């Protein structure tokens, strides 16, 4: 009996020992970099307990502008000091002579330090390459001059580029097969999110030294440089943004106190975003409180008379633009007398230049009698409906979208509205259910300027490996679907120029700009009120120079009273700024 009990106890002990052994093997051998459901990197955590480190580069990929200038970060050569210096006799006087920092300031900063740091608060003191070589030539343990990556506090085109953050649950959902630390940064909005898979870090670059429990050097004062040593990663995302133009555009938007709205500037030749500004400004400390994280340039808005460009295109291709036919612009769209905008009898061209609602309401009704889908067909031909951002198959990803959060435009919501003559009239002037994004409106202007050729809009031109070679290219691509004829495009170009050169045109303010401009204004009732006042969306969309189109520009101010918030001055100053940049 006692022998069976002894054997049973022995088996239990052996079984427990095997379990412990398996657990130990799991910890020490198999799951060292992704232990437990939290994917804890045991090697990193073990090292952290007996080391102090300064991260030089977090390893996540970077965003560059079209000229290779960093957008989300900057690299600066800084003086790095380790806290164990307080326990050694180091040549602080020579370091002070080279850097220009006082000896007392250097000693005080080291004395108060508990971990390695880049000297200077809140902004580290930047050193020249000559100073860096001099510092490192001293070979003082714990004193280094290195190029360190810093995240920018103010990022240009912030809503377009997006944010990163730690989210263990989302990380596991996105990358179930990857062994990543829970603290890995992932993109949570904008291009940071859409390009997240390419931006994931291979590892950090850092300076490390070993310490005992009291923070004293454990194995002497040798500092190690740890680097993933991968010549290909992290990658750089080469955007189409021009950093200089973007920063000037943001200054102008803020100068004109646009609280909600912004602008989109496209390069017509390669149909890419040169600048994109969205307001309100993002609050990085609490981005989801308020509308700051929303990119208003990718959200559908009521566009008002800008949509008359679509109605005009449909009228031209259906021979409804006879210059001898006059429209009664002393009447509103519903036939009642027009008190505020009493223009008298106008032909098609003058109606467009002066933005007569009556004319385009009547034309929309005539078009609807021919085909109830006519306005939608031409909105599609001019790229106002559907997505316009670049999408396609790349690398190992099918149907990749640079702008997955982009809204699609629309003309009608219901078939009932589509077949109603009064709703058709309201839609013909860009009211009722008509919606479009500022990005798609800019693309419409670029399409017209190119003679009717509609293309996808690029915000990124390529992904580059760390060594500068190309990983993925994003070539120019046509948008699928029917297009307007070259003849219609030519007629629209003349109409948009007439808006500016006509003495009574709604864009006459732009007649004497350094670049000849063409475009269309828009003022749309939003249905919202503030202090008893009807609020409006105010637009001007156009392109320039007129004869050799280079830029398409949309400026928009959302939810402002009728007597406030015009965008003409903003549009004009953008044209002047671009002229100055180019000359």
Short mmCIF file of N, CA, C and O in Angstrom, two decimals, residues 449-545:
data_model
loop_
_atom_site.label_atom_id
_atom_site.label_comp_id
_atom_site.label_asym_id
_atom_site.label_seq_id
_atom_site.Cartn_x
_atom_site.Cartn_y
_atom_site.Cartn_z
N UNK A 449 -8.94 70.92 -66.95
CA UNK A 449 -7.72 71.57 -67.41
C UNK A 449 -6.92 70.67 -68.35
O UNK A 449 -6.24 71.14 -69.27
N UNK A 450 -7.00 69.33 -68.13
CA UNK A 450 -6.27 68.37 -68.98
C UNK A 450 -7.04 68.01 -70.24
O UNK A 450 -6.61 67.14 -71.01
N UNK A 451 -8.19 68.62 -70.45
CA UNK A 451 -8.95 68.33 -71.66
C UNK A 451 -9.90 67.16 -71.52
O UNK A 451 -10.33 66.58 -72.52
N UNK A 452 -10.24 66.80 -70.28
CA UNK A 452 -11.23 65.75 -70.06
C UNK A 452 -10.64 64.45 -69.55
O UNK A 452 -11.38 63.53 -69.20
N UNK A 453 -9.31 64.35 -69.47
CA UNK A 453 -8.68 63.12 -68.98
C UNK A 453 -8.75 63.09 -67.46
O UNK A 453 -8.20 63.94 -66.79
N UNK A 454 -9.44 62.08 -66.92
CA UNK A 454 -9.58 62.00 -65.47
C UNK A 454 -8.65 60.93 -64.91
O UNK A 454 -8.54 59.82 -65.45
N UNK A 455 -7.97 61.27 -63.83
CA UNK A 455 -6.96 60.40 -63.24
C UNK A 455 -7.18 60.26 -61.74
O UNK A 455 -7.83 61.09 -61.12
N UNK A 456 -6.60 59.20 -61.18
CA UNK A 456 -6.59 59.04 -59.73
C UNK A 456 -5.66 60.09 -59.11
O UNK A 456 -4.67 60.48 -59.72
N UNK A 457 -6.00 60.49 -57.90
CA UNK A 457 -5.16 61.46 -57.17
C UNK A 457 -4.19 60.70 -56.28
O UNK A 457 -4.58 59.85 -55.49
N UNK A 458 -2.91 61.04 -56.42
CA UNK A 458 -1.88 60.41 -55.59
C UNK A 458 -1.48 61.32 -54.44
O UNK A 458 -1.36 62.53 -54.61
N UNK A 459 -1.29 60.72 -53.28
CA UNK A 459 -0.70 61.44 -52.14
C UNK A 459 0.68 60.88 -51.82
O UNK A 459 1.44 61.49 -51.08
N UNK A 460 0.98 59.70 -52.37
CA UNK A 460 2.28 59.05 -52.20
C UNK A 460 2.77 58.59 -53.57
O UNK A 460 2.00 58.00 -54.33
N UNK A 461 4.04 58.88 -53.87
CA UNK A 461 4.58 58.49 -55.18
C UNK A 461 5.31 57.15 -55.12
O UNK A 461 5.30 56.40 -56.09
N UNK A 462 5.94 56.85 -53.97
CA UNK A 462 6.64 55.57 -53.84
C UNK A 462 7.02 55.28 -52.40
O UNK A 462 7.00 56.18 -51.55
N UNK A 463 7.36 54.02 -52.15
CA UNK A 463 7.93 53.61 -50.87
C UNK A 463 9.38 53.26 -51.15
O UNK A 463 9.68 52.49 -52.06
N UNK A 464 10.28 53.84 -50.35
CA UNK A 464 11.71 53.63 -50.55
C UNK A 464 12.30 52.82 -49.39
O UNK A 464 11.92 53.01 -48.23
N UNK A 465 13.22 51.92 -49.72
CA UNK A 465 13.98 51.26 -48.68
C UNK A 465 14.91 52.26 -48.00
O UNK A 465 15.15 53.36 -48.52
N UNK A 466 15.46 51.87 -46.87
CA UNK A 466 16.36 52.73 -46.10
C UNK A 466 17.56 53.19 -46.94
O UNK A 466 18.04 54.31 -46.79
N UNK A 467 18.01 52.31 -47.85
CA UNK A 467 19.19 52.64 -48.65
C UNK A 467 18.87 53.49 -49.88
O UNK A 467 19.74 53.76 -50.70
N UNK A 468 17.59 53.90 -50.01
CA UNK A 468 17.20 54.80 -51.10
C UNK A 468 16.65 54.12 -52.33
O UNK A 468 16.10 54.80 -53.22
N UNK A 469 16.75 52.80 -52.43
CA UNK A 469 16.19 52.10 -53.59
C UNK A 469 14.66 51.99 -53.43
O UNK A 469 14.13 52.08 -52.33
N UNK A 470 13.98 51.78 -54.54
CA UNK A 470 12.52 51.78 -54.55
C UNK A 470 11.96 50.40 -54.19
O UNK A 470 12.36 49.38 -54.78
N UNK A 471 11.02 50.41 -53.26
CA UNK A 471 10.33 49.17 -52.87
C UNK A 471 9.03 49.03 -53.67
O UNK A 471 8.74 47.98 -54.22
N UNK A 472 8.25 50.12 -53.71
CA UNK A 472 6.97 50.12 -54.42
C UNK A 472 6.79 51.47 -55.11
O UNK A 472 7.06 52.51 -54.52
N UNK A 473 6.35 51.44 -56.36
CA UNK A 473 6.01 52.66 -57.10
C UNK A 473 4.50 52.81 -57.19
O UNK A 473 3.77 51.82 -57.28
N UNK A 474 4.03 54.05 -57.15
CA UNK A 474 2.61 54.33 -57.36
C UNK A 474 2.50 55.17 -58.64
O UNK A 474 2.54 56.40 -58.58
N UNK A 475 2.36 54.52 -59.79
CA UNK A 475 2.36 55.26 -61.06
C UNK A 475 1.05 56.02 -61.28
O UNK A 475 0.05 55.78 -60.60
N UNK A 476 1.09 56.95 -62.23
CA UNK A 476 -0.15 57.63 -62.62
C UNK A 476 -1.14 56.60 -63.15
O UNK A 476 -0.77 55.67 -63.86
N UNK A 477 -2.42 56.77 -62.78
CA UNK A 477 -3.45 55.83 -63.25
C UNK A 477 -4.71 56.61 -63.61
O UNK A 477 -5.10 57.53 -62.90
N UNK A 478 -5.32 56.21 -64.72
CA UNK A 478 -6.60 56.82 -65.11
C UNK A 478 -7.72 56.30 -64.22
O UNK A 478 -7.68 55.15 -63.76
N UNK A 479 -8.70 57.17 -63.99
CA UNK A 479 -9.93 56.73 -63.31
C UNK A 479 -10.80 56.01 -64.34
O UNK A 479 -10.93 56.46 -65.48
N UNK A 480 -11.39 54.92 -63.92
CA UNK A 480 -12.26 54.17 -64.82
C UNK A 480 -13.55 54.93 -65.09
O UNK A 480 -13.96 55.78 -64.32
N UNK A 481 -14.19 54.58 -66.20
CA UNK A 481 -15.49 55.17 -66.51
C UNK A 481 -15.42 56.15 -67.67
O UNK A 481 -14.35 56.50 -68.18
N UNK A 482 -16.61 56.59 -68.10
CA UNK A 482 -16.71 57.52 -69.21
C UNK A 482 -16.14 58.89 -68.85
O UNK A 482 -16.08 59.26 -67.67
N UNK A 483 -15.74 59.62 -69.87
CA UNK A 483 -15.21 60.97 -69.68
C UNK A 483 -15.96 61.95 -70.59
O UNK A 483 -16.64 61.54 -71.53
N UNK A 484 -15.79 63.23 -70.30
CA UNK A 484 -16.36 64.25 -71.19
C UNK A 484 -15.50 64.31 -72.45
O UNK A 484 -14.33 63.92 -72.45
N UNK A 485 -16.06 64.82 -73.52
CA UNK A 485 -15.32 64.93 -74.78
C UNK A 485 -14.33 66.09 -74.70
O UNK A 485 -14.52 67.03 -73.92
N UNK A 486 -13.25 66.06 -75.51
CA UNK A 486 -12.31 67.18 -75.55
C UNK A 486 -13.01 68.50 -75.90
O UNK A 486 -12.62 69.56 -75.39
N UNK A 487 -14.03 68.42 -76.76
CA UNK A 487 -14.78 69.64 -77.13
C UNK A 487 -15.48 70.22 -75.89
O UNK A 487 -15.42 71.43 -75.65
N UNK A 488 -16.13 69.36 -75.12
CA UNK A 488 -16.82 69.81 -73.91
C UNK A 488 -15.82 70.40 -72.92
O UNK A 488 -16.09 71.43 -72.29
N UNK A 489 -14.67 69.75 -72.78
CA UNK A 489 -13.63 70.26 -71.88
C UNK A 489 -13.18 71.66 -72.30
O UNK A 489 -13.01 72.55 -71.47
N UNK A 490 -13.00 71.86 -73.61
CA UNK A 490 -12.59 73.17 -74.13
C UNK A 490 -13.64 74.23 -73.82
O UNK A 490 -13.32 75.35 -73.40
N UNK A 491 -14.91 73.88 -74.00
CA UNK A 491 -16.00 74.83 -73.71
C UNK A 491 -16.05 75.15 -72.21
O UNK A 491 -16.28 76.30 -71.83
N UNK A 492 -15.83 74.14 -71.37
CA UNK A 492 -15.83 74.37 -69.93
C UNK A 492 -14.65 75.26 -69.53
O UNK A 492 -14.78 76.12 -68.65
N UNK A 493 -13.50 75.07 -70.15
CA UNK A 493 -12.35 75.92 -69.87
C UNK A 493 -12.68 77.38 -70.14
O UNK A 493 -12.34 78.27 -69.34
N UNK A 494 -13.34 77.63 -71.25
CA UNK A 494 -13.71 79.02 -71.59
C UNK A 494 -14.74 79.58 -70.61
O UNK A 494 -14.67 80.75 -70.23
N UNK A 495 -15.67 78.74 -70.18
CA UNK A 495 -16.66 79.18 -69.20
C UNK A 495 -16.00 79.54 -67.87
O UNK A 495 -16.31 80.57 -67.26
N UNK A 496 -15.07 78.69 -67.42
CA UNK A 496 -14.39 78.94 -66.15
C UNK A 496 -13.50 80.19 -66.23
O UNK A 496 -13.37 80.92 -65.24
N UNK A 497 -12.93 80.45 -67.39
CA UNK A 497 -12.15 81.68 -67.55
C UNK A 497 -13.07 82.89 -67.60
O UNK A 497 -12.72 83.97 -67.08
N UNK A 498 -14.25 82.73 -68.17
CA UNK A 498 -15.21 83.84 -68.25
C UNK A 498 -15.64 84.30 -66.86
O UNK A 498 -15.91 85.49 -66.65
N UNK A 499 -15.68 83.39 -65.91
CA UNK A 499 -16.01 83.74 -64.52
C UNK A 499 -15.06 84.81 -64.00
O UNK A 499 -15.45 85.68 -63.22
N UNK A 500 -13.80 84.76 -64.47
CA UNK A 500 -12.77 85.69 -64.00
C UNK A 500 -12.71 86.96 -64.85
O UNK A 500 -12.58 88.07 -64.31
N UNK A 501 -12.81 86.83 -66.17
CA UNK A 501 -12.61 88.00 -67.05
C UNK A 501 -13.89 88.80 -67.27
O UNK A 501 -13.83 89.97 -67.64
N UNK A 502 -15.06 88.19 -67.06
CA UNK A 502 -16.33 88.92 -67.20
C UNK A 502 -16.40 90.03 -66.15
O UNK A 502 -16.17 89.76 -64.96
N UNK A 503 -16.69 91.28 -66.54
CA UNK A 503 -16.74 92.39 -65.58
C UNK A 503 -17.69 92.13 -64.41
O UNK A 503 -17.50 92.69 -63.33
N UNK A 504 -18.69 91.28 -64.65
CA UNK A 504 -19.65 90.97 -63.59
C UNK A 504 -19.50 89.54 -63.06
O UNK A 504 -20.34 89.06 -62.30
N UNK A 505 -18.43 88.86 -63.46
CA UNK A 505 -18.24 87.47 -63.05
C UNK A 505 -17.96 87.34 -61.56
O UNK A 505 -17.40 88.25 -60.93
N UNK A 506 -18.33 86.18 -61.01
CA UNK A 506 -18.14 85.98 -59.56
C UNK A 506 -16.68 85.79 -59.19
O UNK A 506 -16.34 85.79 -58.01
N UNK A 507 -15.80 85.66 -60.20
CA UNK A 507 -14.37 85.54 -59.92
C UNK A 507 -13.57 86.71 -60.47
O UNK A 507 -12.36 86.59 -60.68
N UNK A 508 -14.23 87.83 -60.68
CA UNK A 508 -13.55 88.99 -61.27
C UNK A 508 -12.41 89.52 -60.40
O UNK A 508 -11.53 90.22 -60.87
N UNK A 509 -12.43 89.17 -59.12
CA UNK A 509 -11.38 89.60 -58.20
C UNK A 509 -10.01 89.01 -58.58
O UNK A 509 -8.98 89.50 -58.15
N UNK A 510 -10.02 87.97 -59.41
CA UNK A 510 -8.79 87.27 -59.75
C UNK A 510 -8.22 87.67 -61.11
O UNK A 510 -7.28 87.07 -61.60
N UNK A 511 -8.78 88.71 -61.69
CA UNK A 511 -8.41 89.10 -63.06
C UNK A 511 -6.95 89.52 -63.17
O UNK A 511 -6.29 89.29 -64.19
N UNK A 512 -6.40 90.16 -62.14
CA UNK A 512 -5.05 90.71 -62.22
C UNK A 512 -4.01 89.91 -61.43
O UNK A 512 -2.97 90.45 -61.04
N UNK A 513 -4.28 88.64 -61.21
CA UNK A 513 -3.31 87.80 -60.52
C UNK A 513 -2.10 87.52 -61.42
O UNK A 513 -2.22 87.57 -62.65
N UNK A 514 -0.93 87.22 -60.84
CA UNK A 514 0.25 86.96 -61.67
C UNK A 514 0.11 85.75 -62.58
O UNK A 514 0.75 85.67 -63.62
N UNK A 515 -0.71 84.78 -62.18
CA UNK A 515 -1.09 83.67 -63.06
C UNK A 515 -2.53 83.90 -63.50
O UNK A 515 -3.40 84.21 -62.67
N UNK A 516 -2.81 83.73 -64.80
CA UNK A 516 -4.19 83.81 -65.27
C UNK A 516 -4.96 82.62 -64.72
O UNK A 516 -4.55 81.47 -64.90
N UNK A 517 -6.06 82.90 -64.05
CA UNK A 517 -6.82 81.84 -63.39
C UNK A 517 -8.17 81.63 -64.05
O UNK A 517 -8.71 82.51 -64.72
N UNK A 518 -8.73 80.44 -63.86
CA UNK A 518 -10.08 80.10 -64.29
C UNK A 518 -10.72 79.32 -63.15
O UNK A 518 -10.03 78.57 -62.45
N UNK A 519 -12.02 79.47 -62.96
CA UNK A 519 -12.63 78.72 -61.85
C UNK A 519 -14.11 79.02 -61.67
O UNK A 519 -14.73 79.70 -62.48
N UNK A 520 -14.63 78.49 -60.58
CA UNK A 520 -16.06 78.65 -60.28
C UNK A 520 -16.24 78.84 -58.78
O UNK A 520 -15.64 78.14 -57.96
N UNK A 521 -17.09 79.81 -58.44
CA UNK A 521 -17.43 80.08 -57.04
C UNK A 521 -18.62 79.22 -56.63
O UNK A 521 -19.33 78.66 -57.47
N UNK A 522 -18.83 79.14 -55.34
CA UNK A 522 -19.99 78.43 -54.82
C UNK A 522 -20.33 78.90 -53.42
O UNK A 522 -19.43 79.08 -52.60
N UNK A 523 -21.61 79.13 -53.18
CA UNK A 523 -22.10 79.45 -51.84
C UNK A 523 -23.32 78.59 -51.60
O UNK A 523 -24.35 78.77 -52.26
N UNK A 524 -23.21 77.65 -50.67
CA UNK A 524 -24.28 76.67 -50.46
C UNK A 524 -24.89 76.83 -49.08
O UNK A 524 -24.17 76.94 -48.08
N UNK A 525 -26.21 76.84 -49.01
CA UNK A 525 -26.90 76.83 -47.72
C UNK A 525 -26.74 75.44 -47.10
O UNK A 525 -26.98 74.43 -47.75
N UNK A 526 -26.34 75.42 -45.84
CA UNK A 526 -26.07 74.14 -45.18
C UNK A 526 -27.26 73.59 -44.40
O UNK A 526 -27.25 72.43 -43.98
N UNK A 527 -28.25 74.45 -44.16
CA UNK A 527 -29.37 74.03 -43.33
C UNK A 527 -29.11 74.21 -41.86
O UNK A 527 -29.96 73.93 -41.01
N UNK A 528 -27.90 74.70 -41.51
CA UNK A 528 -27.55 74.95 -40.12
C UNK A 528 -27.70 76.43 -39.81
O UNK A 528 -27.57 77.28 -40.69
N UNK A 529 -27.95 76.72 -38.53
CA UNK A 529 -28.11 78.11 -38.11
C UNK A 529 -27.26 78.38 -36.87
O UNK A 529 -27.01 77.49 -36.06
N UNK A 530 -26.79 79.62 -36.74
CA UNK A 530 -26.07 80.08 -35.55
C UNK A 530 -26.49 81.51 -35.28
O UNK A 530 -26.43 82.36 -36.17
N UNK A 531 -26.97 81.76 -34.06
CA UNK A 531 -27.47 83.10 -33.68
C UNK A 531 -28.56 83.56 -34.63
O UNK A 531 -28.64 84.75 -34.98
N UNK A 532 -29.35 82.61 -35.08
CA UNK A 532 -30.45 82.95 -35.97
C UNK A 532 -30.05 83.16 -37.42
O UNK A 532 -30.89 83.45 -38.27
N UNK A 533 -28.77 83.02 -37.74
CA UNK A 533 -28.28 83.23 -39.11
C UNK A 533 -28.11 81.91 -39.84
O UNK A 533 -27.62 80.94 -39.29
N UNK A 534 -28.57 81.91 -41.11
CA UNK A 534 -28.34 80.75 -41.97
C UNK A 534 -26.83 80.62 -42.25
O UNK A 534 -26.16 81.59 -42.57
N UNK A 535 -26.30 79.40 -42.11
CA UNK A 535 -24.88 79.17 -42.36
C UNK A 535 -24.66 78.64 -43.79
O UNK A 535 -25.54 78.01 -44.36
N UNK A 536 -23.47 78.94 -44.32
CA UNK A 536 -23.15 78.58 -45.71
C UNK A 536 -21.79 77.90 -45.80
O UNK A 536 -20.92 78.11 -44.95
N UNK A 537 -21.62 77.13 -46.86
CA UNK A 537 -20.30 76.67 -47.28
C UNK A 537 -19.85 77.57 -48.43
O UNK A 537 -20.58 77.71 -49.41
N UNK A 538 -18.68 78.17 -48.31
CA UNK A 538 -18.18 79.09 -49.33
C UNK A 538 -16.98 78.47 -50.04
O UNK A 538 -16.02 78.05 -49.39
N UNK A 539 -17.05 78.45 -51.37
CA UNK A 539 -16.05 77.78 -52.19
C UNK A 539 -15.49 78.70 -53.27
O UNK A 539 -16.18 79.58 -53.76
N UNK A 540 -14.25 78.47 -53.65
CA UNK A 540 -13.79 78.83 -54.98
C UNK A 540 -12.86 77.73 -55.43
O UNK A 540 -11.92 77.35 -54.73
N UNK A 541 -13.18 77.18 -56.63
CA UNK A 541 -12.43 76.07 -57.19
C UNK A 541 -11.97 76.47 -58.59
O UNK A 541 -12.76 76.98 -59.38
N UNK A 542 -10.70 76.24 -58.88
CA UNK A 542 -10.22 76.62 -60.20
C UNK A 542 -8.86 76.04 -60.52
O UNK A 542 -8.37 75.14 -59.83
N UNK A 543 -8.27 76.54 -61.60
CA UNK A 543 -6.93 76.10 -61.99
C UNK A 543 -6.18 77.26 -62.62
O UNK A 543 -6.77 78.27 -63.03
N UNK A 544 -4.85 77.12 -62.73
CA UNK A 544 -4.00 78.17 -63.28
C UNK A 544 -2.61 77.58 -63.54
O UNK A 544 -2.27 76.53 -62.98
N UNK A 545 -1.80 78.24 -64.40
CA UNK A 545 -2.13 79.31 -65.35
C UNK A 545 -3.13 78.79 -66.40
O UNK A 545 -3.09 77.60 -66.74
#
